[in-house]
């Protein structure tokens, strides 16, 4: 086969055969296709899209570029959640131990911050000593002993995705539905799951700005994952408001602990419980929504999910006792009276990056402690001089930080059409995505 011909065929709108896709992924993973050629193919796919069949083949080839996990016979099903990333999205932190407390094993491979959205691994590393780079054997051991683990992808898991993602990141080819589908699923299906729950974000804080695009992604991911043998369901989440009040690293761990201790913001608690309930239903640990919901509630109320979180942190080398749960607060006051019309959510993420809590370059060291505590929501009425947010643990934000925050919060004289009383997330019914 000839890579130049394959690129030209896709460029001109042709469908690639299973053999062609398997060949390309194999050669690329071995370093036998040049980065320039793979980038050109990614761009051709970006413009010409792929059929479901092509996306299935791409996902499967990328998945098998590594060594997916296989698990010994066990009565604990394996489930994971993947979010396409949003501002203040700390849901994995309370969700994994909730499932572990309910008899589900969670071998979660997670990521670092991507653009303005924070990364679960960065958040966990704000706990002194926490190790995200575990060997495959150590990862399996923590799952078997504790019931949940959250780690970075080792070289064993979908190495073709790692190489391809690095190229997409610098060639403007990230936002392609088949490429995103194959990228996410090649990693997640490497975990050897019995079921996957997807949280697909749309809005100003997500990389899919349009709900219709997010829905298309949901359809594709669910169809491909199911075809490859992993029952998968998805919910669409409105990311026009951050999730919870805290945005940053350490402060999001703090908010996750609040959820696990029976408190925390209502939206964060609800989204965590919705995803947890879907997990229980998808592996048949419960068949009714209400009963599953009550089970989730019970492990939050009786502290067993909190204990699982502590056990996971300890098993991964972290020391929760050394984790400082209080933050110095510096309020930012409104200069106007009016209504919070909308947020440009991404800007909160860029403000965190500007303060040092996220990366401008892959090698940047993070300031885990800095953060933002949001004190208002869309629809809030505010008075001049009222605090809109607190800057956490950062004594001297630069003028650029304030400039970005100005752009993040849009205040107007009229109340917004959609009030803050509306649900911040929306369920996609299963039949809508099948
Ligand atoms: N996250 C991934 O892992 N891959 C993508 O392509 C986009 C988001």
Coordinates of C-alpha atoms and ligand atoms in Angstrom, one line a residue:
X1 CA 0.0 0.0 0.0
X2 CA 1.0 3.6 -0.6
X3 CA 0.4 6.2 2.0
X4 CA 0.3 9.1 -0.5
X5 CA -2.5 7.3 -2.4
X6 CA -4.4 6.7 0.7
X7 CA -4.2 10.4 1.7
X8 CA -5.3 11.5 -1.8
X9 CA -8.2 9.0 -1.8
X10 CA -9.5 10.4 1.6
X11 CA -8.8 14.0 0.4
X12 CA -11.1 13.4 -2.5
X13 CA -13.9 12.0 -0.3
X14 CA -13.3 8.3 -0.7
X15 CA -14.0 5.8 2.1
X16 CA -11.0 3.9 3.5
X17 CA -11.2 0.2 3.7
X18 CA -10.6 -1.7 7.0
X19 CA -7.3 -3.0 5.6
X20 CA -6.1 0.5 4.6
X21 CA -6.9 1.9 8.1
X22 CA -5.3 -1.0 9.9
X23 CA -2.2 -0.7 7.7
X24 CA -1.9 3.1 8.3
X25 CA -2.3 2.9 12.1
X26 CA 0.2 0.0 12.3
X27 CA 2.8 1.7 10.2
X28 CA 2.3 5.0 11.9
X29 CA 2.7 3.4 15.4
X30 CA 6.0 1.8 14.2
X31 CA 7.3 5.1 13.0
X32 CA 7.1 4.0 9.3
X33 CA 4.8 6.8 8.2
X34 CA 6.2 10.4 8.4
X35 CA 4.5 12.9 10.7
X36 CA 3.8 15.1 7.7
X37 CA 1.9 12.3 6.0
X38 CA -0.1 11.4 9.0
X39 CA -0.9 15.1 9.6
X40 CA -2.1 15.4 6.0
X41 CA -4.3 12.3 6.5
X42 CA -5.7 13.8 9.7
X43 CA -6.6 17.0 7.8
X44 CA -8.2 15.0 5.0
X45 CA -10.3 13.2 7.6
X46 CA -11.1 16.5 9.3
X47 CA -12.6 17.8 6.0
X48 CA -14.1 14.7 4.6
X49 CA -15.3 13.0 7.8
X50 CA -15.4 9.2 8.2
X51 CA -18.3 6.7 8.0
X52 CA -19.3 4.8 11.1
X53 CA -17.5 1.7 9.7
X54 CA -14.3 3.7 9.1
X55 CA -14.5 5.2 12.6
X56 CA -14.9 1.7 14.1
X57 CA -11.9 0.4 12.2
X58 CA -9.8 3.4 13.2
X59 CA -10.8 3.0 16.9
X60 CA -10.1 -0.7 16.9
X61 CA -6.7 -0.3 15.2
X62 CA -5.7 2.4 17.6
X63 CA -6.9 0.4 20.6
X64 CA -4.9 -2.6 19.4
X65 CA -1.8 -0.5 18.8
X66 CA -1.3 -1.2 22.6
X67 CA -2.1 -3.9 25.0
X68 CA -5.7 -3.5 26.4
X69 CA -6.2 -4.7 30.0
X70 CA -7.9 -8.1 30.5
X71 CA -9.3 -8.9 34.0
X72 CA -9.6 -12.2 35.8
X73 CA -13.1 -13.4 36.4
X74 CA -14.7 -11.3 39.1
X75 CA -18.1 -10.4 40.4
X76 CA -17.2 -6.7 40.4
X77 CA -18.0 -5.2 37.0
X78 CA -15.5 -2.7 35.4
X79 CA -17.0 0.7 34.6
X80 CA -15.6 4.1 33.8
X81 CA -16.8 7.6 32.9
X82 CA -15.2 9.9 30.4
X83 CA -15.9 13.6 30.1
X84 CA -15.0 15.6 27.0
X85 CA -13.7 18.3 29.4
X86 CA -15.1 21.4 30.9
X87 CA -14.4 24.2 33.3
X88 CA -14.6 23.2 37.0
X89 CA -15.2 19.5 36.0
X90 CA -14.0 17.6 39.0
X91 CA -16.7 14.9 38.8
X92 CA -14.2 11.9 38.3
X93 CA -12.9 12.6 41.8
X94 CA -16.1 11.8 43.8
X95 CA -17.5 9.5 41.1
X96 CA -14.7 6.8 41.1
X97 CA -14.9 6.2 44.8
X98 CA -18.7 6.2 44.8
X99 CA -18.7 3.4 42.3
X100 CA -15.9 1.6 44.2
X101 CA -18.1 1.7 47.3
X102 CA -21.0 0.2 45.4
X103 CA -19.1 -2.9 44.1
X104 CA -17.9 -1.5 40.8
X105 CA -14.2 -1.5 39.8
X106 CA -13.0 1.7 38.2
X107 CA -9.6 1.5 36.3
X108 CA -9.7 5.1 35.2
X109 CA -7.1 6.4 32.7
X110 CA -7.3 10.1 32.8
X111 CA -5.6 13.2 31.3
X112 CA -3.9 16.5 32.1
X113 CA -5.3 19.9 31.3
X114 CA -6.2 20.4 27.6
X115 CA -6.4 24.0 26.5
X116 CA -8.4 26.0 29.0
X117 CA -10.0 22.9 30.6
X118 CA -8.3 21.5 33.7
X119 CA -7.1 17.9 33.9
X120 CA -8.0 15.3 36.6
X121 CA -4.4 14.2 36.9
X122 CA -3.3 17.8 37.7
X123 CA -6.0 18.1 40.3
X124 CA -5.0 14.9 42.0
X125 CA -1.3 15.9 42.0
X126 CA -2.2 18.8 44.2
X127 CA -2.5 16.2 47.0
X128 CA 1.1 15.9 48.4
X129 CA 2.7 12.6 47.2
X130 CA -0.1 11.5 44.8
X131 CA 1.4 9.4 42.0
X132 CA -0.4 9.2 38.6
X133 CA 2.3 7.3 36.8
X134 CA 1.7 3.7 37.9
X135 CA 2.9 0.7 36.0
X136 CA 0.2 -1.5 34.5
X137 CA 0.7 -4.1 37.3
X138 CA 0.5 -1.4 40.1
X139 CA -2.6 0.0 38.5
X140 CA -4.3 -3.4 38.5
X141 CA -3.2 -4.0 42.1
X142 CA -4.8 -0.7 43.3
X143 CA -8.1 -1.6 41.5
X144 CA -8.1 -5.1 43.1
X145 CA -7.3 -3.7 46.6
X146 CA -9.3 -0.5 46.6
X147 CA -11.8 -0.7 43.8
X148 CA -10.7 2.5 42.0
X149 CA -7.5 4.0 40.6
X150 CA -6.9 7.2 38.5
X151 CA -3.8 7.2 36.4
X152 CA -2.2 8.5 33.3
X153 CA -2.0 6.4 30.2
X154 CA 1.2 4.3 30.2
X155 CA 2.8 3.4 26.9
X156 CA 0.8 0.2 26.9
X157 CA -2.4 2.0 26.2
X158 CA -3.2 3.0 22.7
X159 CA 0.2 4.4 21.8
X160 CA -1.0 5.3 18.3
X161 CA -3.4 7.8 19.9
X162 CA -0.6 9.4 21.9
X163 CA 1.4 10.0 18.7
X164 CA -1.6 11.1 16.6
X165 CA -3.0 13.4 19.3
X166 CA 0.4 15.2 19.5
X167 CA 0.2 15.9 15.7
X168 CA -3.5 16.9 15.8
X169 CA -2.8 19.3 18.6
X170 CA -0.4 21.3 16.4
X171 CA -2.1 20.9 13.1
X172 CA -5.6 22.2 13.8
X173 CA -7.2 18.8 13.5
X174 CA -8.4 18.2 17.1
X175 CA -12.1 19.1 16.4
X176 CA -13.0 16.2 14.1
X177 CA -15.7 13.8 15.3
X178 CA -14.2 10.5 14.0
X179 CA -10.7 11.5 15.3
X180 CA -12.1 12.5 18.7
X181 CA -14.1 9.3 18.8
X182 CA -11.2 7.1 18.0
X183 CA -8.9 9.0 20.4
X184 CA -11.2 8.8 23.4
X185 CA -12.4 5.2 22.9
X186 CA -9.0 3.7 22.0
X187 CA -7.9 4.8 25.5
X188 CA -11.1 4.1 27.4
X189 CA -11.7 0.7 25.8
X190 CA -8.0 -0.3 26.7
X191 CA -9.3 -0.5 30.3
X192 CA -11.2 -3.7 29.6
X193 CA -14.6 -2.2 30.7
X194 CA -18.0 -3.8 31.0
X195 CA -19.6 -0.4 30.5
X196 CA -18.7 3.2 29.8
X197 CA -20.6 6.4 30.7
X198 CA -19.8 9.4 28.6
X199 CA -20.3 13.0 29.7
X200 CA -20.3 15.1 26.5
X201 CA -20.0 18.8 27.1
X202 CA -21.2 21.6 24.9
X203 CA -21.2 25.4 25.3
X204 CA -18.7 28.2 26.0
X205 CA -16.6 26.1 28.4
X206 CA -16.4 23.0 26.1
X207 CA -14.5 22.3 23.0
X208 CA -17.8 21.6 21.2
X209 CA -19.5 25.0 21.3
X210 CA -22.7 23.8 19.6
X211 CA -25.1 21.4 21.2
X212 CA -25.8 19.8 17.8
X213 CA -22.1 19.0 17.3
X214 CA -21.9 17.5 20.8
X215 CA -25.0 15.4 20.1
X216 CA -23.4 14.1 16.9
X217 CA -20.3 13.2 18.9
X218 CA -22.5 11.4 21.4
X219 CA -24.1 9.4 18.6
X220 CA -20.8 8.4 17.1
X221 CA -19.1 7.5 20.4
X222 CA -22.0 5.4 21.6
X223 CA -22.4 3.6 18.2
X224 CA -18.7 2.8 17.9
X225 CA -18.2 1.7 21.5
X226 CA -21.2 -0.6 21.4
X227 CA -20.1 -2.1 18.1
X228 CA -16.7 -2.8 19.7
X229 CA -18.5 -4.6 22.5
X230 CA -18.7 -2.1 25.3
X231 CA -22.2 -1.0 26.4
X232 CA -22.0 2.8 26.5
X233 CA -24.4 5.6 27.3
X234 CA -24.0 9.3 27.1
X235 CA -25.4 12.5 28.7
X236 CA -25.0 16.0 27.2
X237 CA -23.9 18.6 29.7
X238 CA -24.4 22.3 29.4
X239 CA -21.0 23.9 29.9
X240 CA -22.1 27.5 29.7
X241 CA -21.6 27.7 33.5
X242 CA -18.6 26.1 35.3
X243 CA -19.4 23.0 37.3
X244 CA -19.5 23.9 41.0
X245 CA -18.0 27.0 42.4
X246 CA -14.3 26.1 42.4
X247 CA -12.0 26.3 39.3
X248 CA -8.4 25.3 39.7
X249 CA -6.5 22.3 41.1
X250 CA -6.4 22.0 44.9
X251 CA -9.6 23.9 45.3
X252 CA -11.4 21.4 43.0
X253 CA -10.1 18.6 45.2
X254 CA -11.5 20.5 48.2
X255 CA -14.9 20.8 46.5
X256 CA -14.8 17.1 45.6
X257 CA -14.1 16.2 49.3
X258 CA -17.1 18.4 50.2
X259 CA -19.3 16.3 47.9
X260 CA -17.9 13.1 49.4
X261 CA -18.7 14.5 52.9
X262 CA -22.3 15.1 52.0
X263 CA -22.1 18.8 51.1
X264 CA -20.8 20.7 48.1
X265 CA -22.6 22.7 45.4
X266 CA -26.0 21.2 44.3
X267 CA -25.1 21.1 40.6
X268 CA -21.9 19.2 41.2
X269 CA -23.5 16.7 43.5
X270 CA -26.4 16.2 41.1
X271 CA -24.2 15.6 38.1
X272 CA -22.0 13.2 40.1
X273 CA -25.1 11.3 41.2
X274 CA -26.6 11.2 37.7
X275 CA -23.4 9.7 36.2
X276 CA -23.0 7.3 39.1
X277 CA -26.6 6.1 38.7
X278 CA -26.1 5.5 35.0
X279 CA -23.1 3.4 35.8
X280 CA -25.1 1.2 38.2
X281 CA -27.9 0.8 35.6
X282 CA -25.6 0.1 32.7
X283 CA -24.1 -3.0 34.4
X284 CA -27.4 -4.2 35.9
X285 CA -26.4 -3.7 39.5
X286 CA -29.9 -2.0 39.7
X287 CA -32.6 -1.9 37.2
X288 CA -34.7 1.1 38.4
X289 CA -33.5 4.7 38.4
X290 CA -34.9 5.5 41.8
X291 CA -33.4 2.5 43.5
X292 CA -30.0 3.1 41.9
X293 CA -30.1 6.8 42.9
X294 CA -30.8 5.9 46.5
X295 CA -27.8 3.5 46.5
X296 CA -25.6 6.3 45.3
X297 CA -27.0 8.6 48.0
X298 CA -26.4 6.0 50.7
X299 CA -22.6 5.7 50.1
X300 CA -22.4 9.5 50.2
X301 CA -24.4 9.7 53.4
X302 CA -22.7 6.8 55.2
X303 CA -19.1 7.9 54.4
X304 CA -18.0 4.8 52.5
X305 CA -17.4 6.7 49.3
X306 CA -15.2 9.2 51.3
X307 CA -13.3 6.2 52.8
X308 CA -12.7 4.8 49.3
X309 CA -11.3 8.1 48.1
X310 CA -8.9 8.2 51.1
X311 CA -7.9 4.6 50.4
X312 CA -7.2 5.3 46.7
X313 CA -5.2 8.4 47.6
X314 CA -3.1 6.4 50.1
X315 CA -2.7 3.5 47.6
X316 CA -1.3 6.0 45.1
X317 CA 1.2 7.5 47.5
X318 CA -0.8 10.6 48.5
X319 CA -1.2 12.1 51.9
X320 CA -4.6 13.7 52.5
X321 CA -3.5 14.9 56.0
X322 CA -0.9 17.1 54.3
X323 CA -3.6 18.5 51.9
X324 CA -4.5 22.0 53.1
X325 CA -8.2 22.5 52.8
X326 CA -8.4 26.2 53.5
X327 CA -7.5 29.0 51.0
X328 CA -6.7 32.7 51.2
X329 CA -9.4 34.6 49.5
X330 CA -9.1 37.9 47.6
X331 CA -12.5 39.2 46.4
X332 CA -13.1 40.7 43.0
X333 CA -15.9 43.3 43.2
X334 CA -18.5 44.1 40.6
X335 CA -18.2 47.6 39.1
X336 CA -21.8 47.5 37.9
X337 CA -25.3 46.8 39.1
X338 CA -27.2 44.4 36.9
X339 CA -27.7 40.8 36.0
X340 CA -25.2 38.1 35.1
X341 CA -26.3 37.6 31.5
X342 CA -23.8 34.9 30.6
X343 CA -20.3 33.5 31.2
X344 CA -17.6 33.0 28.6
X345 CA -16.6 30.0 30.5
X346 CA -13.4 29.2 28.7
X347 CA -12.0 32.5 30.0
X348 CA -12.0 31.2 33.6
X349 CA -9.7 28.4 32.4
X350 CA -7.5 31.0 30.7
X351 CA -7.4 33.1 33.9
X352 CA -6.2 30.0 35.8
X353 CA -3.5 29.3 33.2
X354 CA -2.4 33.0 33.5
X355 CA -2.1 32.5 37.2
X356 CA 0.1 29.4 36.8
X357 CA -2.6 26.8 37.5
X358 CA -2.6 25.5 33.9
X359 CA 0.1 25.1 31.2
X360 CA 1.0 27.3 28.3
X361 CA 3.7 24.7 27.4
X362 CA 3.8 21.0 28.1
X363 CA 6.9 21.5 30.3
X364 CA 5.3 24.2 32.6
X365 CA 5.3 23.4 36.3
X366 CA 1.9 24.1 37.9
X367 CA 1.0 26.3 40.9
X368 CA -1.6 23.8 42.3
X369 CA -2.9 26.1 44.9
X370 CA -4.2 29.1 42.9
X371 CA -7.8 29.1 41.9
X372 CA -11.1 30.9 41.5
X373 CA -14.2 30.6 43.7
X374 CA -17.2 31.8 41.7
X375 CA -19.8 33.5 43.9
X376 CA -22.5 34.2 41.2
X377 CA -24.3 32.3 38.5
X378 CA -26.1 33.1 35.3
X379 CA -29.2 34.9 36.3
X380 CA -27.8 36.3 39.6
X381 CA -28.7 40.0 40.3
X382 CA -25.7 41.8 41.5
X383 CA -25.0 45.2 43.1
X384 CA -22.1 47.4 42.4
X385 CA -19.4 46.6 44.9
X386 CA -20.6 43.0 45.4
X387 CA -18.0 40.3 45.2
X388 CA -18.3 38.2 42.0
X389 CA -15.6 35.8 42.8
X390 CA -12.6 35.2 45.1
X391 CA -9.1 34.6 43.8
X392 CA -7.7 31.8 45.9
X393 CA -4.1 31.5 47.2
X394 CA -2.7 34.0 44.7
X395 CA -1.5 37.2 46.3
X396 CA -0.9 39.3 43.1
X397 CA -2.8 38.4 40.0
X398 CA -1.4 40.2 37.0
X399 CA -3.4 42.9 35.1
X400 CA -3.9 40.2 32.3
X401 CA -5.8 38.0 34.8
X402 CA -8.3 40.8 35.6
X403 CA -8.6 41.5 31.9
X404 CA -9.5 37.9 31.1
X405 CA -11.9 37.8 34.0
X406 CA -13.6 41.0 32.7
X407 CA -14.3 39.0 29.5
X408 CA -15.5 36.0 31.4
X409 CA -18.5 37.6 33.1
X410 CA -21.1 39.4 31.0
X411 CA -23.3 41.8 33.1
X412 CA -26.3 43.5 31.6
X413 CA -29.2 45.7 32.7
X414 CA -31.7 43.0 31.7
X415 CA -32.1 39.6 33.3
X416 CA -31.1 36.7 30.9
X417 CA -33.8 34.8 29.0
X418 CA -32.6 31.5 30.6
X419 CA -32.6 31.8 34.3
X420 CA -30.2 30.2 36.7
X421 CA -33.1 28.0 37.8
X422 CA -32.8 25.8 34.7
X423 CA -30.9 22.5 35.0
X424 CA -27.2 22.8 34.1
X425 CA -27.2 19.4 32.4
X426 CA -29.5 17.5 30.0
X427 CA -30.0 13.8 29.7
X428 CA -29.8 12.4 26.3
X429 CA -32.3 9.6 26.3
X430 CA -30.8 6.3 25.2
X431 CA -33.1 5.9 22.2
X432 CA -32.0 9.3 21.0
X433 CA -28.5 8.2 20.6
X434 CA -29.0 4.6 19.4
Ligands
LIG1 N1 -9.8 14.1 24.4 C1 -9.1 13.1 23.8 O1 -8.6 12.2 24.5 N2 -9.0 13.0 22.5 C2 -9.5 14.0 21.7 O2 -9.3 13.9 20.5 C3 -10.2 15.0 22.2 C4 -10.3 15.1 23.6

